[in-house]
């Protein structure tokens, strides 16, 4: 049943992305003009991410920073809108998540969907534990369970928990909850929905993954991830 729902989910995502791209085209135009007018730089920023089965793809965003050549910290990856490197236009489009709109193109290309774990940089590929590998059974999303439970205010471990939990428990009801919470977060901010994960809950989930997925499946997932990085 879960596999059938995921196939339906991808088909619906393609249709909705196509409609959304048409409806938001005026926003695309306004944002593009604003970015270009501010500093004359590139409108679109693309970054390599790890997707389903470890395959790499370029994730698209509206450029919100003056320079994309900044030092990356694995332990503190979320850049605050108050960062001096964020442009004036960038602060606005980041606040209302408009900078993510170009990822509609990623959905049309079959690289992403609307709701699923967010794709991370390949620099994280060597960090995944066995219980986390189920994340790569699904296309990454525009928003996900981690994004509606605190996102950048969560620890990396908590975000990994929410990513894996979503893939194991994906359902129409869970998707609806994430969809409506995402809308609230746009207007109320992420911090108001902060929901850290207890050590007990994390350990219980790890046991659940171990029971539902054989070690062979985990080994195959790790092999695909390693092969994709070569």
PDB file of C-alpha atoms in Angstrom:
ATOM      1  CA  UNK A   1       0.000   0.000   0.000  1.00  0.00           C
ATOM      2  CA  UNK A   2       2.826   2.385   0.910  1.00  0.00           C
ATOM      3  CA  UNK A   3       4.624   1.772  -2.399  1.00  0.00           C
ATOM      4  CA  UNK A   4       1.400   2.417  -4.347  1.00  0.00           C
ATOM      5  CA  UNK A   5       0.859   5.679  -2.476  1.00  0.00           C
ATOM      6  CA  UNK A   6       4.406   6.842  -3.231  1.00  0.00           C
ATOM      7  CA  UNK A   7       3.893   6.217  -6.977  1.00  0.00           C
ATOM      8  CA  UNK A   8       0.624   8.164  -6.879  1.00  0.00           C
ATOM      9  CA  UNK A   9       2.360  10.885  -4.848  1.00  0.00           C
ATOM     10  CA  UNK A  10       5.049  11.322  -7.539  1.00  0.00           C
ATOM     11  CA  UNK A  11       2.453  11.517 -10.330  1.00  0.00           C
ATOM     12  CA  UNK A  12       0.428  14.123  -8.437  1.00  0.00           C
ATOM     13  CA  UNK A  13       3.603  16.059  -7.638  1.00  0.00           C
ATOM     14  CA  UNK A  14       4.444  16.326 -11.346  1.00  0.00           C
ATOM     15  CA  UNK A  15       0.983  17.688 -12.220  1.00  0.00           C
ATOM     16  CA  UNK A  16       0.930  20.120  -9.291  1.00  0.00           C
ATOM     17  CA  UNK A  17       4.442  21.356 -10.101  1.00  0.00           C
ATOM     18  CA  UNK A  18       3.410  22.013 -13.690  1.00  0.00           C
ATOM     19  CA  UNK A  19       0.363  23.994 -12.561  1.00  0.00           C
ATOM     20  CA  UNK A  20       2.338  25.816  -9.854  1.00  0.00           C
ATOM     21  CA  UNK A  21       5.053  26.795 -12.307  1.00  0.00           C
ATOM     22  CA  UNK A  22       2.474  28.454 -14.553  1.00  0.00           C
ATOM     23  CA  UNK A  23       0.645  30.182 -11.679  1.00  0.00           C
ATOM     24  CA  UNK A  24       3.833  31.447 -10.029  1.00  0.00           C
ATOM     25  CA  UNK A  25       5.495  32.629 -13.245  1.00  0.00           C
ATOM     26  CA  UNK A  26       4.746  36.310 -12.362  1.00  0.00           C
ATOM     27  CA  UNK A  27       6.538  35.765  -9.019  1.00  0.00           C
ATOM     28  CA  UNK A  28       9.468  34.193 -10.867  1.00  0.00           C
ATOM     29  CA  UNK A  29       9.684  37.275 -13.067  1.00  0.00           C
ATOM     30  CA  UNK A  30       9.433  39.786 -10.193  1.00  0.00           C
ATOM     31  CA  UNK A  31      12.039  37.966  -8.079  1.00  0.00           C
ATOM     32  CA  UNK A  32      14.389  37.581 -11.058  1.00  0.00           C
ATOM     33  CA  UNK A  33      14.210  41.312 -11.803  1.00  0.00           C
ATOM     34  CA  UNK A  34      14.729  42.195  -8.112  1.00  0.00           C
ATOM     35  CA  UNK A  35      17.794  39.948  -7.762  1.00  0.00           C
ATOM     36  CA  UNK A  36      19.333  41.268 -10.968  1.00  0.00           C
ATOM     37  CA  UNK A  37      18.566  44.881 -10.065  1.00  0.00           C
ATOM     38  CA  UNK A  38      20.176  44.620  -6.624  1.00  0.00           C
ATOM     39  CA  UNK A  39      23.667  43.521  -7.624  1.00  0.00           C
ATOM     40  CA  UNK A  40      23.592  42.282 -11.213  1.00  0.00           C
ATOM     41  CA  UNK A  41      24.576  38.749 -10.172  1.00  0.00           C
ATOM     42  CA  UNK A  42      23.165  35.363 -11.143  1.00  0.00           C
ATOM     43  CA  UNK A  43      19.459  34.836 -10.558  1.00  0.00           C
ATOM     44  CA  UNK A  44      19.561  31.088  -9.966  1.00  0.00           C
ATOM     45  CA  UNK A  45      21.871  29.312  -7.563  1.00  0.00           C
ATOM     46  CA  UNK A  46      22.399  25.588  -8.130  1.00  0.00           C
ATOM     47  CA  UNK A  47      24.045  23.177  -5.748  1.00  0.00           C
ATOM     48  CA  UNK A  48      24.839  19.476  -5.967  1.00  0.00           C
ATOM     49  CA  UNK A  49      22.711  17.342  -3.640  1.00  0.00           C
ATOM     50  CA  UNK A  50      22.237  13.628  -2.928  1.00  0.00           C
ATOM     51  CA  UNK A  51      18.866  12.238  -3.985  1.00  0.00           C
ATOM     52  CA  UNK A  52      17.049   8.934  -4.247  1.00  0.00           C
ATOM     53  CA  UNK A  53      19.347   5.879  -4.180  1.00  0.00           C
ATOM     54  CA  UNK A  54      22.329   8.175  -3.688  1.00  0.00           C
ATOM     55  CA  UNK A  55      22.060   9.748  -7.153  1.00  0.00           C
ATOM     56  CA  UNK A  56      23.440  13.277  -7.430  1.00  0.00           C
ATOM     57  CA  UNK A  57      21.469  16.162  -8.929  1.00  0.00           C
ATOM     58  CA  UNK A  58      21.588  19.950  -9.023  1.00  0.00           C
ATOM     59  CA  UNK A  59      19.070  21.552  -6.673  1.00  0.00           C
ATOM     60  CA  UNK A  60      17.873  24.981  -7.842  1.00  0.00           C
ATOM     61  CA  UNK A  61      17.149  28.072  -5.751  1.00  0.00           C
ATOM     62  CA  UNK A  62      16.830  31.796  -6.264  1.00  0.00           C
ATOM     63  CA  UNK A  63      20.169  33.280  -5.219  1.00  0.00           C
ATOM     64  CA  UNK A  64      19.803  34.919  -1.813  1.00  0.00           C
ATOM     65  CA  UNK A  65      23.461  35.568  -0.950  1.00  0.00           C
ATOM     66  CA  UNK A  66      26.043  38.008  -2.246  1.00  0.00           C
ATOM     67  CA  UNK A  67      28.636  35.251  -2.548  1.00  0.00           C
ATOM     68  CA  UNK A  68      28.107  31.504  -2.642  1.00  0.00           C
ATOM     69  CA  UNK A  69      31.807  30.918  -1.998  1.00  0.00           C
ATOM     70  CA  UNK A  70      31.493  30.630   1.782  1.00  0.00           C
ATOM     71  CA  UNK A  71      32.999  28.179   4.258  1.00  0.00           C
ATOM     72  CA  UNK A  72      30.578  25.348   5.007  1.00  0.00           C
ATOM     73  CA  UNK A  73      30.137  24.033   8.527  1.00  0.00           C
ATOM     74  CA  UNK A  74      28.551  20.577   8.717  1.00  0.00           C
ATOM     75  CA  UNK A  75      27.556  21.144  12.319  1.00  0.00           C
ATOM     76  CA  UNK A  76      25.934  24.504  11.637  1.00  0.00           C
ATOM     77  CA  UNK A  77      24.699  24.379   8.031  1.00  0.00           C
ATOM     78  CA  UNK A  78      21.740  26.792   8.233  1.00  0.00           C
ATOM     79  CA  UNK A  79      22.702  30.368   7.377  1.00  0.00           C
ATOM     80  CA  UNK A  80      20.666  32.967   9.252  1.00  0.00           C
ATOM     81  CA  UNK A  81      18.810  35.637   7.288  1.00  0.00           C
ATOM     82  CA  UNK A  82      20.705  38.176   9.423  1.00  0.00           C
ATOM     83  CA  UNK A  83      24.008  36.973   7.980  1.00  0.00           C
ATOM     84  CA  UNK A  84      25.843  39.864   6.304  1.00  0.00           C
ATOM     85  CA  UNK A  85      26.276  37.724   3.178  1.00  0.00           C
ATOM     86  CA  UNK A  86      22.490  37.567   2.610  1.00  0.00           C
ATOM     87  CA  UNK A  87      21.194  40.205   0.192  1.00  0.00           C
ATOM     88  CA  UNK A  88      18.251  42.519   0.887  1.00  0.00           C
ATOM     89  CA  UNK A  89      16.132  40.634  -1.634  1.00  0.00           C
ATOM     90  CA  UNK A  90      17.470  37.403  -0.172  1.00  0.00           C
ATOM     91  CA  UNK A  91      16.123  38.231   3.298  1.00  0.00           C
ATOM     92  CA  UNK A  92      12.626  38.642   1.908  1.00  0.00           C
ATOM     93  CA  UNK A  93      12.543  35.575  -0.315  1.00  0.00           C
ATOM     94  CA  UNK A  94      14.105  33.389   2.398  1.00  0.00           C
ATOM     95  CA  UNK A  95      11.568  34.544   4.989  1.00  0.00           C
ATOM     96  CA  UNK A  96       8.639  33.474   2.822  1.00  0.00           C
ATOM     97  CA  UNK A  97      10.429  30.433   1.323  1.00  0.00           C
ATOM     98  CA  UNK A  98      10.204  31.976  -2.154  1.00  0.00           C
ATOM     99  CA  UNK A  99      13.857  31.124  -2.755  1.00  0.00           C
ATOM    100  CA  UNK A 100      12.791  27.448  -2.987  1.00  0.00           C
ATOM    101  CA  UNK A 101      10.379  28.006  -5.922  1.00  0.00           C
ATOM    102  CA  UNK A 102      12.870  27.007  -8.660  1.00  0.00           C
ATOM    103  CA  UNK A 103      12.796  23.502  -7.193  1.00  0.00           C
ATOM    104  CA  UNK A 104       9.500  23.075  -9.046  1.00  0.00           C
ATOM    105  CA  UNK A 105      11.814  22.392 -11.980  1.00  0.00           C
ATOM    106  CA  UNK A 106      13.515  19.640  -9.963  1.00  0.00           C
ATOM    107  CA  UNK A 107      10.093  18.086  -9.383  1.00  0.00           C
ATOM    108  CA  UNK A 108       9.265  18.184 -13.096  1.00  0.00           C
ATOM    109  CA  UNK A 109      12.606  16.503 -13.809  1.00  0.00           C
ATOM    110  CA  UNK A 110      11.704  13.657 -11.435  1.00  0.00           C
ATOM    111  CA  UNK A 111      14.492  14.506  -8.988  1.00  0.00           C
ATOM    112  CA  UNK A 112      12.289  15.762  -6.148  1.00  0.00           C
ATOM    113  CA  UNK A 113       8.705  15.837  -4.894  1.00  0.00           C
ATOM    114  CA  UNK A 114       6.796  18.284  -2.685  1.00  0.00           C
ATOM    115  CA  UNK A 115       6.919  16.515   0.683  1.00  0.00           C
ATOM    116  CA  UNK A 116       9.819  14.268   1.721  1.00  0.00           C
ATOM    117  CA  UNK A 117      13.198  14.631   3.481  1.00  0.00           C
ATOM    118  CA  UNK A 118      15.227  17.591   2.271  1.00  0.00           C
ATOM    119  CA  UNK A 119      18.250  16.674   0.113  1.00  0.00           C
ATOM    120  CA  UNK A 120      21.641  17.257   1.702  1.00  0.00           C
ATOM    121  CA  UNK A 121      25.054  18.035   0.277  1.00  0.00           C
ATOM    122  CA  UNK A 122      27.260  15.079  -0.751  1.00  0.00           C
ATOM    123  CA  UNK A 123      29.645  16.064   2.066  1.00  0.00           C
ATOM    124  CA  UNK A 124      27.232  14.283   4.422  1.00  0.00           C
ATOM    125  CA  UNK A 125      27.257  10.990   2.480  1.00  0.00           C
ATOM    126  CA  UNK A 126      29.965   9.389   4.588  1.00  0.00           C
ATOM    127  CA  UNK A 127      28.133  10.202   7.834  1.00  0.00           C
ATOM    128  CA  UNK A 128      24.999   8.098   7.401  1.00  0.00           C
ATOM    129  CA  UNK A 129      24.401   5.244   9.837  1.00  0.00           C
ATOM    130  CA  UNK A 130      22.534   2.051   8.873  1.00  0.00           C
ATOM    131  CA  UNK A 131      19.210   3.221  10.284  1.00  0.00           C
ATOM    132  CA  UNK A 132      19.361   6.447   8.230  1.00  0.00           C
ATOM    133  CA  UNK A 133      19.810   4.774   4.844  1.00  0.00           C
ATOM    134  CA  UNK A 134      16.059   4.333   4.360  1.00  0.00           C
ATOM    135  CA  UNK A 135      16.024   8.048   3.548  1.00  0.00           C
ATOM    136  CA  UNK A 136      17.353   7.219   0.080  1.00  0.00           C
ATOM    137  CA  UNK A 137      14.352   5.065  -0.802  1.00  0.00           C
ATOM    138  CA  UNK A 138      12.430   8.227  -1.663  1.00  0.00           C
ATOM    139  CA  UNK A 139      12.927  11.336  -3.772  1.00  0.00           C
ATOM    140  CA  UNK A 140      13.813  14.343  -1.590  1.00  0.00           C
ATOM    141  CA  UNK A 141      11.247  17.086  -1.055  1.00  0.00           C
ATOM    142  CA  UNK A 142      10.659  20.834  -0.954  1.00  0.00           C
ATOM    143  CA  UNK A 143       9.515  20.516   2.646  1.00  0.00           C
ATOM    144  CA  UNK A 144       9.527  17.655   5.096  1.00  0.00           C
ATOM    145  CA  UNK A 145       8.925  16.469   8.633  1.00  0.00           C
ATOM    146  CA  UNK A 146      12.162  17.999   9.892  1.00  0.00           C
ATOM    147  CA  UNK A 147      11.275  21.391   8.379  1.00  0.00           C
ATOM    148  CA  UNK A 148       7.961  21.547  10.293  1.00  0.00           C
ATOM    149  CA  UNK A 149       9.481  20.477  13.616  1.00  0.00           C
ATOM    150  CA  UNK A 150      12.157  23.116  13.967  1.00  0.00           C
ATOM    151  CA  UNK A 151      14.450  22.689  10.945  1.00  0.00           C
ATOM    152  CA  UNK A 152      17.571  24.799  11.571  1.00  0.00           C
ATOM    153  CA  UNK A 153      16.782  24.974  15.302  1.00  0.00           C
ATOM    154  CA  UNK A 154      17.040  21.174  15.573  1.00  0.00           C
ATOM    155  CA  UNK A 155      20.237  19.234  16.107  1.00  0.00           C
ATOM    156  CA  UNK A 156      21.586  17.313  13.104  1.00  0.00           C
ATOM    157  CA  UNK A 157      20.642  14.036  14.823  1.00  0.00           C
ATOM    158  CA  UNK A 158      17.048  15.196  15.306  1.00  0.00           C
ATOM    159  CA  UNK A 159      16.764  16.192  11.651  1.00  0.00           C
ATOM    160  CA  UNK A 160      18.103  12.788  10.620  1.00  0.00           C
ATOM    161  CA  UNK A 161      15.484  11.142  12.836  1.00  0.00           C
ATOM    162  CA  UNK A 162      12.642  13.070  11.213  1.00  0.00           C
ATOM    163  CA  UNK A 163      13.939  12.287   7.706  1.00  0.00           C
ATOM    164  CA  UNK A 164      14.107   8.542   8.364  1.00  0.00           C
ATOM    165  CA  UNK A 165      10.841   8.531  10.337  1.00  0.00           C
ATOM    166  CA  UNK A 166       8.998  10.147   7.445  1.00  0.00           C
ATOM    167  CA  UNK A 167      10.166   7.562   4.902  1.00  0.00           C
ATOM    168  CA  UNK A 168       9.175   4.690   7.188  1.00  0.00           C
ATOM    169  CA  UNK A 169       5.762   6.165   8.049  1.00  0.00           C
ATOM    170  CA  UNK A 170       4.820   8.137   4.942  1.00  0.00           C
ATOM    171  CA  UNK A 171       1.055   8.406   4.413  1.00  0.00           C
ATOM    172  CA  UNK A 172      -1.551  10.807   2.975  1.00  0.00           C
ATOM    173  CA  UNK A 173      -2.462  11.972   6.492  1.00  0.00           C
ATOM    174  CA  UNK A 174       1.146  12.719   7.428  1.00  0.00           C
ATOM    175  CA  UNK A 175       1.624  14.617   4.149  1.00  0.00           C
ATOM    176  CA  UNK A 176      -1.445  16.743   4.864  1.00  0.00           C
ATOM    177  CA  UNK A 177      -0.155  17.594   8.340  1.00  0.00           C
ATOM    178  CA  UNK A 178       3.227  18.626   6.916  1.00  0.00           C
ATOM    179  CA  UNK A 179       1.551  20.675   4.169  1.00  0.00           C
ATOM    180  CA  UNK A 180      -0.577  22.748   6.577  1.00  0.00           C
ATOM    181  CA  UNK A 181       2.252  23.157   9.108  1.00  0.00           C
ATOM    182  CA  UNK A 182       4.520  24.409   6.310  1.00  0.00           C
ATOM    183  CA  UNK A 183       1.993  27.170   5.545  1.00  0.00           C
ATOM    184  CA  UNK A 184       1.882  28.162   9.235  1.00  0.00           C
ATOM    185  CA  UNK A 185       5.678  28.226   9.429  1.00  0.00           C
ATOM    186  CA  UNK A 186       5.917  30.649   6.499  1.00  0.00           C
ATOM    187  CA  UNK A 187       3.977  33.196   8.568  1.00  0.00           C
ATOM    188  CA  UNK A 188       4.903  32.236  12.146  1.00  0.00           C
ATOM    189  CA  UNK A 189       8.509  31.071  11.834  1.00  0.00           C
ATOM    190  CA  UNK A 190      10.217  27.728  12.478  1.00  0.00           C
ATOM    191  CA  UNK A 191      11.153  28.255  16.121  1.00  0.00           C
ATOM    192  CA  UNK A 192       7.524  28.229  17.299  1.00  0.00           C
ATOM    193  CA  UNK A 193       7.224  24.619  16.103  1.00  0.00           C
ATOM    194  CA  UNK A 194      10.484  23.336  17.595  1.00  0.00           C
ATOM    195  CA  UNK A 195      10.066  19.700  18.655  1.00  0.00           C
ATOM    196  CA  UNK A 196      13.343  18.057  19.732  1.00  0.00           C
ATOM    197  CA  UNK A 197      13.618  14.258  19.758  1.00  0.00           C
ATOM    198  CA  UNK A 198      14.301  12.462  23.037  1.00  0.00           C
ATOM    199  CA  UNK A 199      17.051   9.847  23.238  1.00  0.00           C
ATOM    200  CA  UNK A 200      14.415   7.230  24.125  1.00  0.00           C
ATOM    201  CA  UNK A 201      12.333   8.020  21.061  1.00  0.00           C
ATOM    202  CA  UNK A 202      15.422   7.868  18.828  1.00  0.00           C
ATOM    203  CA  UNK A 203      16.489   4.480  20.226  1.00  0.00           C
ATOM    204  CA  UNK A 204      12.973   3.072  19.810  1.00  0.00           C
ATOM    205  CA  UNK A 205      12.940   4.195  16.190  1.00  0.00           C
ATOM    206  CA  UNK A 206      16.336   2.621  15.502  1.00  0.00           C
ATOM    207  CA  UNK A 207      14.965  -0.695  16.776  1.00  0.00           C
ATOM    208  CA  UNK A 208      11.901  -0.301  14.566  1.00  0.00           C
ATOM    209  CA  UNK A 209      14.075   0.227  11.481  1.00  0.00           C
ATOM    210  CA  UNK A 210      16.189  -2.798  12.379  1.00  0.00           C
ATOM    211  CA  UNK A 211      13.079  -4.984  12.631  1.00  0.00           C
ATOM    212  CA  UNK A 212      11.449  -3.778   9.406  1.00  0.00           C
ATOM    213  CA  UNK A 213      14.557  -3.695   7.232  1.00  0.00           C
ATOM    214  CA  UNK A 214      16.967  -6.564   6.877  1.00  0.00           C
ATOM    215  CA  UNK A 215      20.710  -5.999   7.094  1.00  0.00           C
ATOM    216  CA  UNK A 216      20.922  -7.030   3.422  1.00  0.00           C
ATOM    217  CA  UNK A 217      18.653  -4.138   2.420  1.00  0.00           C
ATOM    218  CA  UNK A 218      20.819  -1.733   4.403  1.00  0.00           C
ATOM    219  CA  UNK A 219      23.995  -3.076   2.834  1.00  0.00           C
ATOM    220  CA  UNK A 220      22.485  -2.659  -0.647  1.00  0.00           C
ATOM    221  CA  UNK A 221      21.458   0.917   0.186  1.00  0.00           C
ATOM    222  CA  UNK A 222      24.963   1.744   1.413  1.00  0.00           C
ATOM    223  CA  UNK A 223      26.467   0.164  -1.710  1.00  0.00           C
ATOM    224  CA  UNK A 224      24.264   2.309  -3.972  1.00  0.00           C
ATOM    225  CA  UNK A 225      25.247   5.412  -2.015  1.00  0.00           C
ATOM    226  CA  UNK A 226      28.944   4.570  -2.244  1.00  0.00           C
ATOM    227  CA  UNK A 227      28.664   3.783  -5.973  1.00  0.00           C
ATOM    228  CA  UNK A 228      26.945   7.108  -6.616  1.00  0.00           C
ATOM    229  CA  UNK A 229      29.866   8.918  -5.009  1.00  0.00           C
ATOM    230  CA  UNK A 230      32.514   7.381  -7.263  1.00  0.00           C
TER     231      UNK A 230
END
